[in-house]
Short mmCIF file of C-alpha atoms in Angstrom, two decimals:
data_model
loop_
_atom_site.label_atom_id
_atom_site.label_comp_id
_atom_site.label_asym_id
_atom_site.label_seq_id
_atom_site.Cartn_x
_atom_site.Cartn_y
_atom_site.Cartn_z
CA MET P 1 93.14 54.52 279.83
CA ASP P 2 94.24 51.38 281.67
CA ARG P 3 91.61 49.24 283.22
CA VAL P 4 91.56 49.30 287.04
CA ASP P 5 91.82 45.86 288.68
CA ARG P 6 88.90 45.87 291.08
CA CYS P 7 85.38 44.50 291.18
CA VAL P 8 81.92 46.01 291.29
CA VAL P 9 78.69 44.28 292.44
CA LEU P 10 75.33 45.23 290.90
CA VAL P 11 72.39 43.87 292.92
CA ASP P 12 68.80 43.66 291.69
CA ALA P 13 67.21 43.75 295.18
CA GLY P 14 63.83 42.60 293.88
CA TYR P 15 65.38 39.46 292.47
CA LEU P 16 67.73 38.76 295.41
CA LEU P 17 65.17 39.23 298.17
CA GLY P 18 62.22 37.86 296.25
CA ALA P 19 64.11 34.64 295.41
CA ALA P 20 65.35 34.44 299.01
CA ALA P 21 61.76 34.72 300.24
CA SER P 22 60.64 31.94 297.83
CA LEU P 23 63.49 29.73 299.07
CA LEU P 24 62.97 30.33 302.83
CA ALA P 25 59.28 31.16 303.13
CA GLY P 26 57.72 29.44 300.14
CA GLU P 27 56.49 32.64 298.40
CA PRO P 28 58.30 35.66 296.85
CA ALA P 29 56.75 38.26 299.17
CA ARG P 30 59.55 40.19 300.80
CA SER P 31 57.25 40.83 303.74
CA ARG P 32 57.75 37.21 304.67
CA ILE P 33 61.46 37.60 305.46
CA THR P 34 63.66 39.62 307.77
CA VAL P 35 66.94 40.89 306.38
CA ASP P 36 70.14 41.83 308.25
CA HIS P 37 71.34 44.33 305.67
CA ALA P 38 74.74 44.83 307.32
CA ALA P 39 75.41 41.11 307.23
CA LEU P 40 74.10 40.81 303.69
CA ILE P 41 76.38 43.62 302.38
CA GLN P 42 79.35 42.14 304.19
CA GLY P 43 78.61 38.72 302.74
CA LEU P 44 78.36 40.15 299.21
CA ARG P 45 81.62 41.95 299.59
CA GLU P 46 83.54 38.96 300.88
CA ARG P 47 82.05 36.64 298.29
CA ALA P 48 82.81 39.08 295.41
CA GLU P 49 86.40 39.66 296.48
CA ASP P 50 86.92 35.87 296.93
CA ASP P 51 85.40 34.95 293.54
CA THR P 52 87.06 37.68 291.50
CA GLN P 53 90.34 37.87 293.41
CA GLN P 54 90.01 41.69 293.17
CA PRO P 55 89.35 44.36 295.86
CA LEU P 56 85.82 45.79 295.93
CA LEU P 57 85.21 49.21 294.48
CA ARG P 58 81.48 49.52 295.26
CA ILE P 59 78.18 47.69 295.64
CA TYR P 60 75.25 49.16 293.72
CA TRP P 61 71.88 48.33 295.25
CA PHE P 62 69.02 48.72 292.75
CA ASP P 63 65.45 48.68 294.08
CA GLY P 64 61.99 50.10 293.59
CA ALA P 65 60.22 52.54 295.98
CA PRO P 66 56.87 54.33 295.79
CA ASP P 67 57.52 57.68 294.09
CA ARG P 68 61.21 56.83 294.36
CA VAL P 69 61.11 57.91 298.00
CA PRO P 70 63.79 55.96 300.00
CA GLN P 71 62.29 53.47 302.43
CA PRO P 72 63.91 52.74 305.81
CA GLU P 73 65.98 49.89 304.40
CA HIS P 74 67.24 52.19 301.64
CA ARG P 75 68.22 54.86 304.15
CA ARG P 76 70.02 52.24 306.16
CA LEU P 77 71.87 50.89 303.15
CA ARG P 78 73.01 54.16 301.62
CA VAL P 79 74.92 55.17 304.73
CA MET P 80 76.96 51.94 304.69
CA PRO P 81 80.53 52.15 303.35
CA ARG P 82 81.00 51.22 299.69
CA VAL P 83 77.27 51.07 299.01
CA THR P 84 75.31 53.17 296.51
CA VAL P 85 71.53 52.97 296.29
CA ARG P 86 69.73 53.54 293.00
CA LEU P 87 65.94 53.69 293.16
CA GLY P 88 63.36 53.06 290.46
CA ALA P 89 59.63 53.56 290.79
CA LEU P 90 57.30 51.09 292.42
CA THR P 91 53.94 51.18 290.67
CA ARG P 92 50.69 49.28 290.96
CA SER P 93 49.38 47.39 287.99
CA ASP P 94 46.52 44.83 287.86
CA GLY P 95 46.50 44.66 291.64
CA ARG P 96 50.24 43.96 291.92
CA TRP P 97 53.29 46.03 292.67
CA ALA P 98 55.87 46.24 289.91
CA GLN P 99 59.29 47.93 289.58
CA LYS P 100 59.78 50.50 286.85
CA GLY P 101 63.15 51.83 285.77
CA VAL P 102 65.30 49.43 287.79
CA ASP P 103 66.47 47.36 284.79
CA ALA P 104 67.24 50.51 282.81
CA ALA P 105 69.28 51.92 285.70
CA MET P 106 71.22 48.68 286.03
CA HIS P 107 71.85 48.56 282.30
CA ALA P 108 73.15 52.15 282.23
CA GLU P 109 75.44 51.59 285.22
CA LEU P 110 76.77 48.35 283.77
CA THR P 111 77.68 49.84 280.43
CA GLU P 112 79.08 53.02 281.89
CA LEU P 113 81.39 51.13 284.27
CA ALA P 114 82.65 48.99 281.42
CA ARG P 115 83.10 51.89 278.98
CA ASN P 116 85.04 53.92 281.50
CA ARG P 117 87.17 50.88 282.41
CA ALA P 118 86.39 51.52 286.08
CA CYS P 119 86.76 47.90 287.00
CA SER P 120 88.07 44.54 285.75
CA ASP P 121 85.21 42.37 287.01
CA ILE P 122 81.46 42.99 287.49
CA VAL P 123 79.20 40.76 289.55
CA LEU P 124 75.55 40.71 288.58
CA VAL P 125 72.98 39.50 291.07
CA THR P 126 69.88 39.34 288.86
CA GLY P 127 67.78 37.07 286.79
CA ASP P 128 66.29 39.46 284.27
CA GLY P 129 67.10 38.81 280.62
CA ASP P 130 66.65 42.55 279.83
CA LEU P 131 70.23 43.06 281.04
CA LEU P 132 71.57 40.83 278.29
CA PRO P 133 72.65 43.75 275.99
CA GLY P 134 74.47 45.44 278.86
CA LEU P 135 76.17 42.21 279.80
CA MET P 136 77.38 41.69 276.24
CA SER P 137 78.54 45.31 275.96
CA ALA P 138 80.60 44.93 279.14
CA LYS P 139 82.26 41.79 277.77
CA GLU P 140 83.16 43.67 274.62
CA HIS P 141 84.96 46.27 276.75
CA GLY P 142 87.11 43.59 278.33
CA VAL P 143 85.27 43.22 281.62
CA ALA P 144 84.74 39.78 283.12
CA VAL P 145 81.08 39.32 284.08
CA HIS P 146 80.14 37.04 287.00
CA LEU P 147 76.46 36.09 287.25
CA TRP P 148 75.17 35.07 290.66
CA ALA P 149 71.87 33.22 291.20
CA VAL P 150 69.89 32.60 294.35
CA GLN P 151 69.18 28.94 294.90
CA ALA P 152 65.75 28.28 293.42
CA ALA P 153 63.08 26.87 295.73
CA ASP P 154 62.13 24.22 293.14
CA GLY P 155 65.70 23.37 292.22
CA ASP P 156 65.35 24.84 288.76
CA TYR P 157 66.78 28.02 287.22
CA ASN P 158 65.29 31.35 288.30
CA GLN P 159 67.36 33.35 285.80
CA SER P 160 67.18 34.10 282.11
CA GLU P 161 68.78 31.30 280.10
CA ASP P 162 70.41 33.86 277.83
CA LEU P 163 72.06 35.59 280.78
CA VAL P 164 73.33 32.28 282.03
CA ALA P 165 74.77 31.42 278.60
CA GLU P 166 76.55 34.79 278.14
CA ALA P 167 78.09 35.20 281.65
CA ASP P 168 81.81 34.47 282.02
CA GLU P 169 81.35 32.86 285.44
CA ARG P 170 78.27 31.69 287.31
CA ARG P 171 77.81 31.03 291.00
CA VAL P 172 74.76 30.02 293.12
CA LEU P 173 74.07 31.67 296.50
CA ASP P 174 72.78 28.61 298.31
CA ARG P 175 70.53 28.33 301.32
CA ALA P 176 73.47 28.17 303.77
CA TRP P 177 74.79 31.47 302.42
CA ILE P 178 71.42 33.18 302.31
CA THR P 179 70.49 32.26 305.88
CA LYS P 180 73.53 34.07 307.24
CA ALA P 181 71.67 37.35 306.63
CA VAL P 182 68.03 36.45 305.78
CA ARG P 183 65.50 34.49 307.72
CA ALA P 184 61.85 33.69 307.30
CA LYS P 185 59.51 35.45 309.66
CA ASP P 186 57.80 33.38 312.29
CA LEU P 187 54.21 34.56 311.81
CA SER P 188 52.90 32.41 314.65
CA GLY P 189 52.80 33.67 318.20
CA LEU P 190 53.47 37.32 317.30
CA CYS P 191 50.39 38.58 319.17
CA ALA P 192 50.22 38.59 322.95
CA PRO P 193 47.93 35.92 324.44
CA PRO P 194 44.38 37.06 325.16
CA PRO P 195 43.64 38.12 328.71
CA PRO P 196 42.03 35.60 331.09
CA PRO P 197 38.22 35.30 331.04
CA ARG P 198 36.43 37.99 333.00
CA PRO P 199 33.47 36.32 334.81
CA GLU P 200 32.00 39.67 335.79
CA ILE P 201 31.79 40.65 332.15
CA ALA P 202 29.93 37.44 331.34
CA ALA P 203 27.56 38.09 334.20
CA ILE P 204 26.74 41.58 332.96
CA LEU P 205 26.26 40.46 329.41
CA SER P 206 23.99 37.61 330.44
CA ALA P 207 21.82 39.90 332.57
CA PRO P 208 18.51 41.25 331.15
CA LEU P 209 18.79 44.71 329.59
CA PRO P 210 17.30 47.58 331.59
CA GLU P 211 13.79 48.76 330.69
CA SER P 212 15.16 51.91 329.09
CA ALA P 213 17.31 49.87 326.66
CA LEU P 214 14.34 47.53 325.85
CA ALA P 215 12.13 50.53 325.20
CA ALA P 216 14.69 52.07 322.91
CA SER P 217 15.05 48.79 321.01
CA ALA P 218 11.25 48.59 320.58
CA GLU P 219 11.16 52.15 319.32
CA ARG P 220 13.88 51.40 316.78
CA ALA P 221 11.96 48.37 315.56
CA ALA P 222 8.73 50.41 315.22
CA GLN P 223 10.59 53.13 313.30
CA ALA P 224 11.98 50.52 310.90
CA VAL P 225 8.47 49.19 310.28
CA ARG P 226 7.16 52.71 309.60
CA ASN P 227 10.03 53.25 307.14
CA GLY P 228 9.07 50.06 305.32
CA SER P 229 12.24 48.14 306.15
CA THR P 230 12.66 44.92 308.05
CA PRO P 231 14.25 45.54 311.41
CA GLY P 232 17.39 43.62 312.14
CA PRO P 233 20.58 43.98 314.06
CA PRO P 234 23.33 46.06 312.50
CA PRO P 235 26.33 44.14 311.11
CA GLU P 236 28.57 45.17 313.98
CA ALA P 237 26.00 43.90 316.48
CA GLU P 238 25.91 40.50 314.67
CA GLU P 239 29.72 40.33 314.92
CA ASP P 240 29.67 41.20 318.59
CA ALA P 241 26.93 38.62 319.20
CA ASP P 242 29.18 35.93 317.70
CA ARG P 243 31.84 36.82 320.27
CA ALA P 244 29.46 37.05 323.22
CA PRO P 245 29.11 34.23 325.77
CA ALA P 246 26.36 31.71 325.42
CA GLY P 247 23.03 32.96 326.72
CA THR P 248 23.66 36.60 325.78
CA LYS P 249 20.58 38.28 324.31
CA GLY P 250 22.48 40.88 322.24
CA VAL P 251 25.42 42.99 323.24
CA PRO P 252 24.58 46.00 325.37
CA THR P 253 25.85 49.41 324.36
CA PRO P 254 28.12 51.34 326.78
CA LYS P 255 25.10 53.36 327.81
CA ASP P 256 23.20 50.16 328.60
CA LEU P 257 26.08 48.94 330.72
CA ALA P 258 26.22 52.19 332.63
CA ALA P 259 22.49 51.85 333.34
CA LEU P 260 22.97 48.31 334.51
CA ARG P 261 25.53 49.47 337.04
CA GLY P 262 23.59 52.52 338.07
CA PRO P 263 21.93 52.92 341.46
CA GLY P 264 18.64 51.13 341.96
CA THR P 265 19.03 48.94 338.83
CA SER P 266 19.04 45.20 339.15
CA ALA P 267 21.93 43.74 337.13
CA GLY P 268 20.88 40.14 337.50
CA ALA P 269 21.97 37.32 339.76
CA GLY P 270 25.69 37.18 340.65
CA VAL P 271 26.35 40.82 339.88
CA ALA P 272 27.55 42.99 342.71
CA PRO P 273 25.71 46.20 343.59
CA ALA P 274 26.63 49.01 341.24
CA PRO P 275 28.51 52.16 342.22
CA PRO P 276 27.07 55.63 341.62
CA PRO P 277 26.81 56.80 338.03
CA ALA P 278 29.75 59.18 338.43
CA SER P 279 32.09 56.28 338.74
CA ALA P 280 30.29 53.86 336.44
CA THR P 281 32.66 51.77 334.32
CA LEU P 282 31.83 51.04 330.71
CA ARG P 283 32.93 47.90 328.89
CA TRP P 284 34.21 48.37 325.40
CA SER P 285 34.92 45.56 322.97
CA SER P 286 38.45 45.35 321.58
CA ASP P 287 40.55 43.14 319.33
CA LYS P 288 41.83 41.26 322.39
CA GLY P 289 38.62 40.77 324.30
CA TRP P 290 36.60 42.99 326.64
CA VAL P 291 38.34 45.78 328.50
CA GLU P 292 37.21 48.36 331.01
CA ARG P 293 37.17 52.02 330.10
CA PRO P 294 35.56 54.71 332.25
CA GLY P 295 33.01 57.02 330.77
CA GLY P 296 34.12 60.38 329.54
CA PRO P 297 35.01 62.16 326.30
CA LEU P 298 38.45 60.53 326.04
CA GLY P 299 37.41 57.10 327.29
CA GLU P 300 40.58 56.84 329.42
CA PRO P 301 41.20 57.08 333.15
CA ALA P 302 42.67 60.34 334.32
CA GLU P 303 45.86 58.67 335.50
CA THR P 304 46.59 56.99 332.14
CA ALA P 305 45.52 60.03 330.16
CA SER P 306 48.26 61.92 331.94
CA LEU P 307 50.98 59.46 330.90
CA PRO P 308 53.74 61.29 329.01
CA THR P 309 54.34 60.56 325.37
CA LEU P 310 57.72 59.55 323.99
CA ALA P 311 58.07 62.90 322.28
CA GLN P 312 57.60 64.67 325.64
CA LEU P 313 60.32 62.48 327.17
CA THR P 314 62.85 62.88 324.34
CA SER P 315 65.52 65.56 324.13
CA ALA P 316 66.95 66.90 320.90
CA GLU P 317 70.12 64.87 321.39
CA GLN P 318 68.14 61.67 321.97
CA ARG P 319 65.97 62.39 318.97
CA TRP P 320 69.12 62.54 316.80
CA ALA P 321 70.45 59.27 318.36
CA ASP P 322 67.05 57.60 317.80
CA ARG P 323 67.19 58.56 314.15
CA GLU P 324 70.66 57.12 313.75
CA GLU P 325 69.56 53.88 315.47
CA ASP P 326 66.48 53.61 313.21
CA ILE P 327 68.68 53.95 310.13
CA THR P 328 71.54 51.70 311.12
CA THR P 329 70.14 49.13 313.56
CA VAL P 330 66.37 48.74 313.57
CA GLY P 331 65.31 46.19 310.98
CA GLY P 332 61.73 47.34 310.58
CA ASP P 333 59.97 44.10 311.65
CA PRO P 334 56.66 45.09 313.17
CA PHE P 335 57.18 43.24 316.42
CA GLU P 336 60.69 44.73 316.77
CA VAL P 337 59.41 48.26 316.04
CA GLY P 338 56.94 47.97 318.91
CA GLN P 339 59.71 46.75 321.25
CA VAL P 340 62.08 49.59 320.32
CA PHE P 341 59.37 52.19 320.95
CA ALA P 342 58.49 50.65 324.34
CA ARG P 343 62.14 50.38 325.36
CA ARG P 344 62.77 54.08 324.67
CA TRP P 345 59.57 55.09 326.48
CA MET P 346 60.37 53.08 329.62
CA GLU P 347 64.05 54.14 329.74
CA ARG P 348 63.08 57.81 329.69
CA LEU P 349 60.19 57.78 332.18
CA PRO P 350 60.92 60.12 335.09
CA GLU P 351 59.26 57.75 337.57
CA PRO P 352 58.63 53.96 337.49
CA GLY P 353 55.09 54.45 338.78
CA HIS P 354 53.84 55.18 335.21
CA VAL P 355 54.28 51.54 334.23
CA PRO P 356 51.63 50.13 336.62
CA LYS P 357 49.24 52.78 335.40
CA LEU P 358 49.81 51.72 331.83
CA SER P 359 49.35 48.05 332.74
CA THR P 360 45.77 48.74 333.88
CA MET P 361 44.92 49.50 330.26
CA TYR P 362 46.08 46.16 328.84
CA PRO P 363 45.49 45.14 326.07
CA ARG P 364 44.64 48.68 324.95
CA ILE P 365 47.40 51.30 324.68
CA PRO P 366 46.39 54.82 325.71
CA HIS P 367 45.18 56.75 322.71
CA ARG P 368 47.99 59.36 322.53
CA ILE P 369 50.72 56.80 323.03
CA ASP P 370 49.16 54.35 320.59
CA GLY P 371 48.88 57.08 317.91
CA GLU P 372 52.52 57.98 318.46
CA LEU P 373 53.57 54.33 318.21
CA LEU P 374 51.72 53.86 314.90
CA ARG P 375 53.21 57.06 313.46
CA TYR P 376 56.63 55.75 314.42
CA ALA P 377 55.90 52.42 312.74
CA ALA P 378 54.85 54.26 309.58
CA ARG P 379 58.47 55.44 309.14
CA PHE P 380 59.42 51.85 308.43
CA GLY P 381 56.81 51.43 305.68
CA LEU P 382 54.50 49.47 308.01
CA LEU P 383 50.73 49.97 307.98
CA ALA P 384 50.92 50.76 304.29
CA HIS P 385 48.06 49.81 302.00
CA LYS P 386 48.64 46.31 300.67
CA ASP P 387 46.23 45.01 298.10
CA ASP P 388 44.01 47.96 298.93
CA GLN P 389 43.68 47.00 302.58
CA ILE P 390 45.56 48.24 305.62
CA ASP P 391 47.74 45.46 307.05
CA GLU P 392 46.00 44.69 310.29
CA HIS P 393 48.48 41.94 311.06
CA ASP P 394 51.22 44.59 311.31
CA ARG P 395 49.12 46.57 313.77
CA TYR P 396 48.72 43.48 316.01
CA ALA P 397 52.43 42.72 315.81
CA ILE P 398 53.48 46.28 316.59
CA ARG P 399 51.27 46.47 319.68
CA ALA P 400 52.27 42.92 320.75
CA GLY P 401 55.90 43.95 320.57
CA PHE P 402 55.18 47.01 322.67
CA TRP P 403 53.45 45.01 325.39
CA ARG P 404 56.04 42.29 325.30
CA GLU P 405 58.84 44.81 325.98
CA ILE P 406 56.81 46.44 328.73
CA ASP P 407 56.23 43.08 330.41
CA VAL P 408 59.89 41.98 330.13
CA ARG P 409 61.30 45.26 331.48
CA ALA P 410 58.71 45.53 334.22
CA ALA P 411 59.46 41.97 335.33
CA ALA P 412 63.20 42.69 335.30
CA GLU P 413 62.78 45.79 337.46
CA HIS P 414 60.69 43.87 340.00
CA ALA P 415 62.89 40.74 340.07
CA PRO P 416 64.72 40.21 343.39
CA ALA P 417 68.38 41.07 343.27
CA ALA P 418 70.73 38.02 343.30
CA GLU P 419 72.45 37.54 346.59
#
């Protein structure tokens, strides 16, 4: 059987993206970079055809995934023309994630292509010396092997010396080439700025606790003494106290705050007379400062609790289009994911009056919408357990992207039309 004059590219994604992260972000964590996969695949194709002077048959993308379940980037890649995704397992060992089966899959594909004379040139984007036997086998079958390296951050080799020695041709994908499709994430300024200081909150916190709260505190201290333990504030109270304004004598509970604002209760100097208990407003601490939430089982105002979710606003046709966009366009950056969700929600609202209602909740997102937002983000592999801890930074970035898109679109809708 005659050999077919065309080229094939085999990409070890762990090596390519890890080395790119080291080059651009200073560490090999792929979470530190954003990848334009369409531009990357196009760049690989053009470079391979130029280097080998042969048309491309196919690009094989080898990567690891938990339980070999395709992640969003894999689903996006495998629908691209001339791209085939092969997944190995991603397992945890000694506190670190490691790929299993990727090298074996690359070796099998390399030798099979050469044995079947399916191509004249094979481009290997890898640094792993385990592929040396496959590389040598391909050469014995008359295939020219091109080894590509990613420019090393320290200027040294980041490939096996044996691979470098056996390859027919070697090229380096330098920083200029890499940055056409890969960029380092800007981890600063992702979260929305904290809301302005609320003097009325400081006034309430600096006011003396009501007698009922003081009596309850004394009872808890006495109970602790009877149980033989030393009374002290719970850890969460200590954390809240660190965040409280100067002069605060402990952080009141929501019940204490309701009592402070109840009828006939003095809330201290500078605090306005309180409304009746039925409309008492409780202050709840949040990641972004202190926010107001009315009392009630849901902790949300009736008008915001009635806000529609994205699922309620989305038709079957739109759901299909959203899925296609998620696969082909959305990169999976946490900030971007929040923006995409907010854009879809705002575009499908039946009436613009819902946006001002939502804005009253800032920086909190209503519970049902927030849960839906985080479930949507989970499709992109965000919020996963990393080093046995949920990535809280992703949560901040997702919600910041949501609020940023809401602010931008609300401002655009209220901007005066150009004359």
